[in-house]
mmCIF file of C-alpha atoms in Angstrom:
data_model
loop_
_atom_site.group_PDB
_atom_site.id
_atom_site.type_symbol
_atom_site.label_atom_id
_atom_site.label_comp_id
_atom_site.label_asym_id
_atom_site.label_seq_id
_atom_site.Cartn_x
_atom_site.Cartn_y
_atom_site.Cartn_z
ATOM 1 C CA MET A 12 -33.499 -4.796 -75.875
ATOM 2 C CA ASN A 13 -32.195 -6.779 -72.778
ATOM 3 C CA ASN A 14 -29.084 -8.416 -72.054
ATOM 4 C CA GLU A 15 -30.700 -11.962 -71.375
ATOM 5 C CA GLN A 16 -31.990 -12.272 -74.985
ATOM 6 C CA PRO A 17 -29.871 -10.850 -77.612
ATOM 7 C CA CYS A 18 -31.521 -10.306 -80.932
ATOM 8 C CA ALA A 19 -30.249 -10.827 -84.656
ATOM 9 C CA PHE A 20 -31.744 -9.763 -87.615
ATOM 10 C CA VAL A 21 -32.446 -11.289 -91.060
ATOM 11 C CA TRP A 22 -33.021 -8.631 -93.861
ATOM 12 C CA LEU A 23 -35.173 -9.252 -96.913
ATOM 13 C CA PRO A 24 -35.779 -6.533 -99.482
ATOM 14 C CA GLY A 25 -38.381 -5.977 -102.018
ATOM 15 C CA TRP A 26 -38.504 -6.618 -105.478
ATOM 16 C CA SER A 27 -35.626 -4.959 -107.466
ATOM 17 C CA PHE A 28 -34.302 -3.769 -103.983
ATOM 18 C CA THR A 29 -31.173 -4.705 -102.172
ATOM 19 C CA VAL A 30 -30.267 -4.538 -98.707
ATOM 20 C CA GLU A 31 -28.528 -1.415 -98.835
ATOM 21 C CA THR A 32 -32.392 0.402 -98.562
ATOM 22 C CA PHE A 33 -32.575 -0.978 -95.005
ATOM 23 C CA LEU A 34 -29.225 1.141 -94.242
ATOM 24 C CA PRO A 35 -31.231 4.070 -92.363
ATOM 25 C CA LEU A 36 -33.114 1.989 -90.547
ATOM 26 C CA ARG A 37 -30.271 -0.243 -89.273
ATOM 27 C CA SER A 38 -28.901 2.697 -88.156
ATOM 28 C CA TYR A 39 -31.868 3.090 -85.472
ATOM 29 C CA LEU A 40 -31.458 -0.281 -84.128
ATOM 30 C CA PRO A 41 -29.133 -1.846 -81.588
ATOM 31 C CA VAL A 42 -25.481 -1.491 -82.590
ATOM 32 C CA GLN A 43 -24.909 -5.040 -80.722
ATOM 33 C CA ALA A 44 -27.237 -6.719 -83.459
ATOM 34 C CA CYS A 45 -26.100 -9.038 -85.533
ATOM 35 C CA HIS A 46 -27.373 -8.866 -89.361
ATOM 36 C CA TYR A 47 -28.045 -11.278 -91.987
ATOM 37 C CA ASP A 48 -28.845 -10.257 -95.385
ATOM 38 C CA ALA A 49 -30.687 -12.311 -97.900
ATOM 39 C CA GLN A 50 -29.804 -12.036 -101.575
ATOM 40 C CA PHE A 51 -32.298 -12.464 -104.233
ATOM 41 C CA SER A 52 -30.473 -9.945 -106.926
ATOM 42 C CA SER A 53 -29.062 -13.012 -109.162
ATOM 43 C CA VAL A 54 -32.062 -15.645 -108.482
ATOM 44 C CA SER A 55 -33.543 -17.315 -111.656
ATOM 45 C CA ALA A 56 -36.555 -19.239 -110.360
ATOM 46 C CA GLU A 57 -39.458 -17.648 -108.107
ATOM 47 C CA GLU A 58 -38.928 -20.739 -105.519
ATOM 48 C CA GLN A 59 -35.425 -19.746 -105.523
ATOM 49 C CA LEU A 60 -36.192 -16.605 -103.460
ATOM 50 C CA TYR A 61 -37.670 -18.435 -100.573
ATOM 51 C CA ALA A 62 -34.475 -20.858 -100.818
ATOM 52 C CA ALA A 63 -32.291 -17.470 -100.747
ATOM 53 C CA ALA A 64 -34.386 -16.493 -97.503
ATOM 54 C CA THR A 65 -33.714 -19.939 -95.860
ATOM 55 C CA GLU A 66 -30.322 -19.832 -96.466
ATOM 56 C CA ALA A 67 -29.998 -16.474 -94.401
ATOM 57 C CA VAL A 68 -31.540 -17.953 -91.863
ATOM 58 C CA ARG A 69 -29.409 -21.222 -91.837
ATOM 59 C CA LYS A 70 -26.399 -19.250 -91.689
ATOM 60 C CA ALA A 71 -28.004 -16.895 -88.603
ATOM 61 C CA ARG A 72 -28.447 -20.248 -86.939
ATOM 62 C CA LEU A 73 -24.893 -21.972 -87.404
ATOM 63 C CA GLU A 74 -23.581 -18.657 -85.933
ATOM 64 C CA LEU A 75 -25.747 -17.498 -82.983
ATOM 65 C CA ASN A 76 -25.914 -19.290 -79.676
ATOM 66 C CA ALA A 77 -29.345 -20.805 -78.830
ATOM 67 C CA HIS A 78 -30.573 -18.020 -76.926
ATOM 68 C CA THR A 79 -30.478 -15.377 -79.386
ATOM 69 C CA MET A 80 -33.748 -14.250 -81.025
ATOM 70 C CA LEU A 81 -33.989 -14.561 -84.389
ATOM 71 C CA ILE A 82 -35.931 -11.593 -86.135
ATOM 72 C CA ALA A 83 -36.589 -11.482 -90.042
ATOM 73 C CA ILE A 84 -37.567 -7.774 -91.148
ATOM 74 C CA GLY A 85 -38.889 -8.071 -94.982
ATOM 75 C CA TRP A 86 -40.371 -5.494 -97.009
ATOM 76 C CA SER A 87 -43.047 -5.986 -99.611
ATOM 77 C CA LEU A 88 -41.857 -9.010 -101.055
ATOM 78 C CA GLY A 89 -39.277 -9.842 -98.698
ATOM 79 C CA GLY A 90 -42.294 -9.419 -96.102
ATOM 80 C CA MET A 91 -44.118 -11.800 -97.355
ATOM 81 C CA LEU A 92 -41.335 -13.948 -97.300
ATOM 82 C CA ALA A 93 -40.761 -13.304 -93.894
ATOM 83 C CA LEU A 94 -44.287 -14.343 -93.018
ATOM 84 C CA ARG A 95 -43.822 -17.645 -94.980
ATOM 85 C CA LEU A 96 -40.440 -17.929 -92.890
ATOM 86 C CA ALA A 97 -42.853 -17.767 -89.782
ATOM 87 C CA SER A 98 -45.459 -19.889 -90.745
ATOM 88 C CA GLU A 99 -42.934 -22.549 -90.855
ATOM 89 C CA GLY A 100 -41.105 -21.723 -87.599
ATOM 90 C CA LEU A 101 -37.856 -20.975 -88.719
ATOM 91 C CA ILE A 102 -37.222 -17.550 -87.156
ATOM 92 C CA ASP A 103 -38.642 -16.161 -83.776
ATOM 93 C CA ALA A 104 -40.453 -12.926 -84.671
ATOM 94 C CA ALA A 105 -41.496 -11.399 -87.790
ATOM 95 C CA VAL A 106 -41.525 -7.459 -89.014
ATOM 96 C CA PRO A 107 -43.416 -7.372 -92.253
ATOM 97 C CA ILE A 108 -43.297 -4.000 -93.549
ATOM 98 C CA SER A 109 -45.953 -3.160 -96.662
ATOM 99 C CA ALA A 110 -46.723 -6.866 -97.079
ATOM 100 C CA SER A 111 -49.895 -8.442 -97.709
ATOM 101 C CA ALA A 112 -50.668 -12.320 -97.878
ATOM 102 C CA ARG A 113 -51.587 -11.857 -101.963
ATOM 103 C CA PHE A 114 -50.065 -9.103 -103.788
ATOM 104 C CA VAL A 115 -52.281 -9.019 -106.647
ATOM 105 C CA ARG A 116 -56.232 -9.050 -106.316
ATOM 106 C CA ASP A 117 -58.321 -12.331 -106.578
ATOM 107 C CA ARG A 118 -60.316 -12.176 -109.795
ATOM 108 C CA ASP A 119 -62.774 -14.156 -108.180
ATOM 109 C CA ASN A 120 -63.121 -12.437 -105.159
ATOM 110 C CA ARG A 121 -62.179 -8.570 -105.231
ATOM 111 C CA GLU A 122 -63.291 -7.881 -102.104
ATOM 112 C CA ASP A 123 -60.782 -10.189 -100.338
ATOM 113 C CA PRO A 124 -59.229 -8.096 -97.789
ATOM 114 C CA LEU A 125 -56.288 -10.637 -97.738
ATOM 115 C CA SER A 126 -55.296 -9.547 -101.258
ATOM 116 C CA GLY A 127 -53.666 -6.570 -102.564
ATOM 117 C CA GLY A 128 -54.460 -4.139 -104.919
ATOM 118 C CA TRP A 129 -52.346 -5.113 -108.149
ATOM 119 C CA ASP A 130 -54.089 -6.569 -111.040
ATOM 120 C CA PRO A 131 -51.914 -9.648 -112.319
ATOM 121 C CA ARG A 132 -52.493 -8.136 -115.342
ATOM 122 C CA GLN A 133 -49.929 -5.202 -115.092
ATOM 123 C CA LEU A 134 -47.398 -7.765 -113.390
ATOM 124 C CA LYS A 135 -47.552 -9.565 -116.546
ATOM 125 C CA ARG A 136 -46.801 -6.315 -118.837
ATOM 126 C CA MET A 137 -44.169 -5.585 -116.446
ATOM 127 C CA GLN A 138 -42.413 -8.828 -117.005
ATOM 128 C CA ALA A 139 -43.037 -8.575 -120.656
ATOM 129 C CA ALA A 140 -41.751 -5.033 -120.874
ATOM 130 C CA LEU A 141 -38.381 -6.429 -118.796
ATOM 131 C CA GLY A 142 -37.032 -7.439 -122.343
ATOM 132 C CA ASN A 143 -37.309 -4.307 -124.092
ATOM 133 C CA ASP A 144 -36.022 -1.883 -121.102
ATOM 134 C CA GLN A 145 -35.460 -2.916 -117.685
ATOM 135 C CA GLY A 146 -34.422 0.207 -116.599
ATOM 136 C CA GLN A 147 -37.704 1.886 -117.707
ATOM 137 C CA VAL A 148 -39.637 -0.779 -115.612
ATOM 138 C CA GLU A 149 -37.710 -0.397 -112.471
ATOM 139 C CA THR A 150 -38.073 3.298 -113.022
ATOM 140 C CA ARG A 151 -41.697 3.443 -113.312
ATOM 141 C CA PHE A 152 -42.001 1.402 -110.203
ATOM 142 C CA ARG A 153 -39.644 3.140 -107.797
ATOM 143 C CA ALA A 154 -42.034 6.366 -108.968
ATOM 144 C CA ILE A 155 -44.575 4.857 -106.850
ATOM 145 C CA THR A 156 -42.679 3.368 -104.216
ATOM 146 C CA LEU A 157 -42.585 6.626 -102.374
ATOM 147 C CA SER A 158 -45.657 9.153 -101.291
ATOM 148 C CA ASP A 159 -45.393 12.733 -101.731
ATOM 149 C CA ALA A 160 -44.679 13.173 -97.955
ATOM 150 C CA ASP A 161 -41.755 10.786 -98.797
ATOM 151 C CA ARG A 162 -40.141 12.773 -101.379
ATOM 152 C CA GLU A 163 -40.397 15.700 -99.305
ATOM 153 C CA LEU A 164 -38.279 14.009 -96.517
ATOM 154 C CA ALA A 165 -35.691 13.830 -99.487
ATOM 155 C CA ILE A 166 -34.968 9.921 -98.892
ATOM 156 C CA GLU A 167 -34.969 8.826 -102.285
ATOM 157 C CA GLY A 168 -31.007 8.705 -102.123
ATOM 158 C CA HIS A 169 -31.079 6.025 -99.763
ATOM 159 C CA LEU A 170 -32.607 3.528 -102.215
ATOM 160 C CA SER A 171 -30.394 1.089 -103.770
ATOM 161 C CA PRO A 172 -29.729 2.034 -107.345
ATOM 162 C CA ALA A 173 -31.864 -0.009 -110.024
ATOM 163 C CA GLY A 174 -29.785 -2.386 -112.054
ATOM 164 C CA LYS A 175 -28.583 -4.669 -109.206
ATOM 165 C CA TRP A 176 -30.962 -7.380 -110.079
ATOM 166 C CA THR A 177 -30.603 -9.478 -113.106
ATOM 167 C CA ALA A 178 -33.612 -9.890 -115.694
ATOM 168 C CA SER A 179 -34.098 -13.383 -114.572
ATOM 169 C CA ALA A 180 -34.219 -12.218 -111.033
ATOM 170 C CA LEU A 181 -36.726 -9.937 -111.884
ATOM 171 C CA THR A 182 -38.982 -11.748 -113.813
ATOM 172 C CA ALA A 183 -38.701 -14.640 -110.803
ATOM 173 C CA GLY A 184 -39.851 -11.837 -108.544
ATOM 174 C CA LEU A 185 -42.756 -10.892 -110.468
ATOM 175 C CA ASP A 186 -43.636 -14.569 -110.881
ATOM 176 C CA TYR A 187 -43.531 -14.867 -107.029
ATOM 177 C CA LEU A 188 -46.034 -11.664 -106.370
ATOM 178 C CA LEU A 189 -48.007 -13.183 -109.145
ATOM 179 C CA ASN A 190 -48.136 -16.478 -107.889
ATOM 180 C CA GLU A 191 -48.003 -16.620 -103.779
ATOM 181 C CA ASN A 192 -51.216 -16.769 -101.191
ATOM 182 C CA LEU A 193 -50.241 -17.161 -97.878
ATOM 183 C CA ALA A 194 -53.781 -16.965 -96.797
ATOM 184 C CA PRO A 195 -53.842 -20.632 -95.832
ATOM 185 C CA LEU A 196 -50.390 -20.210 -94.060
ATOM 186 C CA LEU A 197 -51.798 -17.633 -91.506
ATOM 187 C CA PRO A 198 -53.160 -19.932 -89.082
ATOM 188 C CA LYS A 199 -49.814 -21.770 -88.754
ATOM 189 C CA LEU A 200 -47.993 -18.345 -87.758
ATOM 190 C CA GLN A 201 -47.264 -18.709 -84.125
ATOM 191 C CA CYS A 202 -44.577 -16.362 -83.379
ATOM 192 C CA PRO A 203 -44.728 -12.413 -82.596
ATOM 193 C CA THR A 204 -45.667 -10.482 -85.455
ATOM 194 C CA LEU A 205 -45.129 -6.797 -86.104
ATOM 195 C CA LEU A 206 -46.778 -5.533 -89.509
ATOM 196 C CA ILE A 207 -45.685 -2.041 -90.353
ATOM 197 C CA HIS A 208 -47.230 -0.056 -93.042
ATOM 198 C CA GLY A 209 -47.730 3.241 -94.658
ATOM 199 C CA THR A 210 -51.415 4.874 -95.101
ATOM 200 C CA ALA A 211 -50.627 6.202 -98.307
ATOM 201 C CA ASP A 212 -49.099 3.190 -99.670
ATOM 202 C CA GLU A 213 -49.843 3.064 -103.488
ATOM 203 C CA ILE A 214 -48.439 -0.470 -104.181
ATOM 204 C CA CYS A 215 -50.189 -2.341 -101.298
ATOM 205 C CA PRO A 216 -52.929 -0.913 -99.541
ATOM 206 C CA ALA A 217 -52.545 -0.482 -95.716
ATOM 207 C CA ALA A 218 -55.862 -2.656 -95.462
ATOM 208 C CA THR A 219 -53.994 -5.579 -95.775
ATOM 209 C CA SER A 220 -52.129 -5.354 -93.234
ATOM 210 C CA HIS A 221 -55.232 -4.621 -91.016
ATOM 211 C CA ALA A 222 -56.525 -7.620 -92.713
ATOM 212 C CA LEU A 223 -53.435 -9.583 -91.696
ATOM 213 C CA HIS A 224 -53.634 -8.481 -87.778
ATOM 214 C CA ALA A 225 -56.957 -9.821 -87.950
ATOM 215 C CA ASN A 226 -55.864 -13.522 -89.192
ATOM 216 C CA ILE A 227 -52.265 -13.297 -87.333
ATOM 217 C CA GLN A 228 -52.738 -14.327 -83.550
ATOM 218 C CA GLN A 229 -49.921 -12.671 -81.906
ATOM 219 C CA SER A 230 -49.688 -9.733 -84.188
ATOM 220 C CA GLU A 231 -49.707 -5.734 -83.341
ATOM 221 C CA LEU A 232 -50.141 -3.727 -86.166
ATOM 222 C CA CYS A 233 -48.358 0.157 -86.794
ATOM 223 C CA LEU A 234 -49.522 2.347 -89.169
ATOM 224 C CA LEU A 235 -47.526 5.328 -90.229
ATOM 225 C CA GLU A 236 -49.909 8.303 -91.282
ATOM 226 C CA GLY A 237 -49.000 9.898 -94.763
ATOM 227 C CA ALA A 238 -45.970 7.236 -95.633
ATOM 228 C CA GLY A 239 -45.962 5.213 -98.776
ATOM 229 C CA HIS A 240 -44.425 1.602 -99.743
ATOM 230 C CA ALA A 241 -41.024 2.266 -98.069
ATOM 231 C CA PRO A 242 -42.179 3.971 -94.585
ATOM 232 C CA PHE A 243 -38.905 2.926 -92.883
ATOM 233 C CA LEU A 244 -36.936 5.276 -95.503
ATOM 234 C CA ALA A 245 -39.571 8.159 -94.757
ATOM 235 C CA ASN A 246 -39.218 7.818 -90.665
ATOM 236 C CA PRO A 247 -36.474 5.477 -90.111
ATOM 237 C CA GLN A 248 -35.953 6.791 -86.563
ATOM 238 C CA LYS A 249 -39.658 5.980 -85.750
ATOM 239 C CA VAL A 250 -39.579 3.093 -87.450
ATOM 240 C CA GLY A 251 -36.696 1.722 -85.584
ATOM 241 C CA ARG A 252 -37.815 2.979 -82.047
ATOM 242 C CA THR A 253 -41.125 1.044 -82.492
ATOM 243 C CA ILE A 254 -39.344 -2.024 -83.544
ATOM 244 C CA LYS A 255 -37.012 -1.528 -80.615
ATOM 245 C CA GLU A 256 -39.753 -1.160 -78.344
ATOM 246 C CA TRP A 257 -42.083 -4.044 -79.651
ATOM 247 C CA VAL A 258 -38.731 -6.352 -79.611
ATOM 248 C CA HIS A 259 -38.125 -5.518 -75.843
ATOM 249 C CA ALA A 260 -42.003 -5.582 -75.027
ATOM 250 C CA ASN A 261 -41.631 -9.369 -76.219
ATOM 251 C CA TYR A 262 -38.413 -10.557 -75.149
#
């Protein structure tokens, strides 16, 4: 990272997680960087997720000087929000991790490479189950967040604990994952974008980042062999180094 253009990061966590999940990755980024956290845990409607993301950006812009490059790092749901921020020109660069243009499969076009692998009915079942046992829904989701390789690295302890999001926030997050479709916005995305994905992701297949890479002009793709849905937990040092090198090359 050069001295002429300092950087700051906006952090956008995934569904049911908080920004504490990013702490291992943050430790490998420059200590002088400023950090701004989006808070999703108490939202009550899906549109409030993007509002929370834009509020983190607004706060950063107010506090930083005009020469500081603002980079949004988002994971899964947060990665989708980072792409939307980028499409509207609100940030200088985006790092979507394990993200897609659309989380669920398109029932009318199952071969759409920009769509994720989840059946919409699966998310609707999760919503229905939240009222009965919120903890069990979160636990089951977290069980498929990590690949076998991730678990061998014993990084599960770095996941923010379940129960941090309200039931309303969890429902809003699932609504967002069901309804958001960023594909029409991708041509508007003009800022540098680093796509990071694990090849063993069982929640959002790595093919979705390949498709994003093909549709975002200034994008680079980094695949982590054997990593699951949270590659920055499997190997925070490698992901942190990749981000630093990418930022240095672009700024």
